[in-house]
Amino acid sequence: MVVMLPPHCYVCGLDLRDVPDGQDLSSTFTLVHFALSREAEAAQEARARAGWVGHLENAVWFCNGHVELAQALAHLHWLEAKALIDAELPQRP
Ligand SMILES: [Zn+2]
């Protein structure tokens, strides 16, 4: 079973507290799955079979404003994608 971290946009830091009451969270945040190395993917599958519970390292939350940027990079390894996002947005908080 996979337990997800609460939504928190990787780019701008938007999280649950920033969303007005009553607004649909599932339409505000999207969990983007980036690529993994073959070894990491195999390790994840092995952990899942063993009943491991946790947040996948390659699954990252993005808000509506940044999900397109994330999805454009989703074919990349998650570390590479995060590095590119960091380089593109150097002045974020
Ligand atoms: Zn954002």
CSV table of C-alpha atoms and ligand atoms in Angstrom, one decimal:
chain,number,residue,atom,x,y,z
A,1,MET,CA,0.0,0.0,0.0
A,2,VAL,CA,1.3,3.4,-0.9
A,3,VAL,CA,0.7,6.3,1.5
A,4,MET,CA,0.9,9.7,-0.1
A,5,LEU,CA,2.3,12.8,1.5
A,6,PRO,CA,-0.2,15.6,1.8
A,7,PRO,CA,-0.3,17.8,-1.3
A,8,HIS,CA,2.5,20.4,-1.4
A,9,CYS,CA,3.5,22.0,-4.7
A,10,TYR,CA,7.2,21.3,-5.3
A,11,VAL,CA,7.5,24.5,-7.2
A,12,CYS,CA,5.7,27.2,-5.3
A,13,GLY,CA,5.0,25.5,-2.0
A,14,LEU,CA,1.3,25.8,-2.2
A,15,ASP,CA,-0.3,23.3,0.3
A,16,LEU,CA,-3.6,22.4,1.9
A,17,ARG,CA,-3.6,25.5,4.1
A,18,ASP,CA,-3.5,27.7,1.0
A,19,VAL,CA,-6.6,26.2,-0.5
A,20,PRO,CA,-9.9,27.8,0.6
A,21,ASP,CA,-12.4,25.7,2.5
A,22,GLY,CA,-14.7,23.9,0.1
A,23,GLN,CA,-12.4,24.0,-2.9
A,24,ASP,CA,-11.9,20.6,-4.4
A,25,LEU,CA,-8.4,19.4,-3.5
A,26,SER,CA,-8.2,16.8,-6.3
A,27,SER,CA,-8.7,19.6,-8.9
A,28,THR,CA,-6.0,21.8,-7.2
A,29,PHE,CA,-3.2,19.3,-6.8
A,30,THR,CA,-1.8,16.6,-9.0
A,31,LEU,CA,0.6,13.8,-8.1
A,32,VAL,CA,3.1,13.5,-10.9
A,33,HIS,CA,5.1,10.3,-11.2
A,34,PHE,CA,8.5,10.8,-12.7
A,35,ALA,CA,10.7,8.1,-14.1
A,36,LEU,CA,12.9,5.8,-12.0
A,37,SER,CA,16.0,3.9,-12.9
A,38,ARG,CA,15.4,0.3,-13.6
A,39,GLU,CA,17.0,-0.7,-10.3
A,40,ALA,CA,14.9,1.7,-8.3
A,41,GLU,CA,11.8,0.5,-10.1
A,42,ALA,CA,12.6,-3.1,-9.3
A,43,ALA,CA,13.3,-2.1,-5.7
A,44,GLN,CA,10.0,-0.3,-5.4
A,45,GLU,CA,8.2,-3.3,-6.7
A,46,ALA,CA,10.0,-5.6,-4.3
A,47,ARG,CA,9.1,-3.3,-1.4
A,48,ALA,CA,5.4,-3.2,-2.5
A,49,ARG,CA,5.3,-7.0,-2.6
A,50,ALA,CA,6.8,-7.1,0.9
A,51,GLY,CA,4.0,-4.9,2.2
A,52,TRP,CA,6.0,-1.7,2.4
A,53,VAL,CA,4.0,1.5,3.2
A,54,GLY,CA,5.3,4.9,2.2
A,55,HIS,CA,5.5,7.7,-0.2
A,56,LEU,CA,7.1,6.8,-3.5
A,57,GLU,CA,10.3,8.9,-4.0
A,58,ASN,CA,9.4,9.6,-7.6
A,59,ALA,CA,5.9,10.8,-6.9
A,60,VAL,CA,5.8,14.6,-6.5
A,61,TRP,CA,2.9,17.0,-5.9
A,62,PHE,CA,2.2,20.0,-8.1
A,63,CYS,CA,-0.5,22.7,-8.1
A,64,ASN,CA,-2.6,23.5,-11.1
A,65,GLY,CA,-0.2,26.3,-12.0
A,66,HIS,CA,2.8,24.0,-12.2
A,67,VAL,CA,1.5,20.6,-13.2
A,68,GLU,CA,2.1,21.2,-16.9
A,69,LEU,CA,5.7,22.0,-16.3
A,70,ALA,CA,6.0,18.8,-14.2
A,71,GLN,CA,4.2,16.6,-16.8
A,72,ALA,CA,6.5,17.9,-19.5
A,73,LEU,CA,9.4,16.5,-17.5
A,74,ALA,CA,7.7,13.4,-16.2
A,75,HIS,CA,9.6,11.1,-18.7
A,76,LEU,CA,12.9,12.1,-16.9
A,77,HIS,CA,14.3,10.5,-13.8
A,78,TRP,CA,12.8,12.3,-10.8
A,79,LEU,CA,16.2,13.6,-9.6
A,80,GLU,CA,16.9,15.0,-13.1
A,81,ALA,CA,13.4,16.6,-13.3
A,82,LYS,CA,13.7,18.2,-9.9
A,83,ALA,CA,17.1,19.6,-10.9
A,84,LEU,CA,15.7,21.1,-14.1
A,85,ILE,CA,12.8,22.6,-12.2
A,86,ASP,CA,15.2,24.0,-9.6
A,87,ALA,CA,17.3,25.5,-12.4
A,88,GLU,CA,14.3,27.0,-14.1
A,89,LEU,CA,12.9,28.6,-11.0
A,90,PRO,CA,15.8,29.8,-8.9
A,91,GLN,CA,14.0,32.5,-6.9
A,92,ARG,CA,11.2,30.5,-5.5
A,93,PRO,CA,10.8,30.5,-1.7
B,1,ZN,ZN,2.8,25.5,-7.7
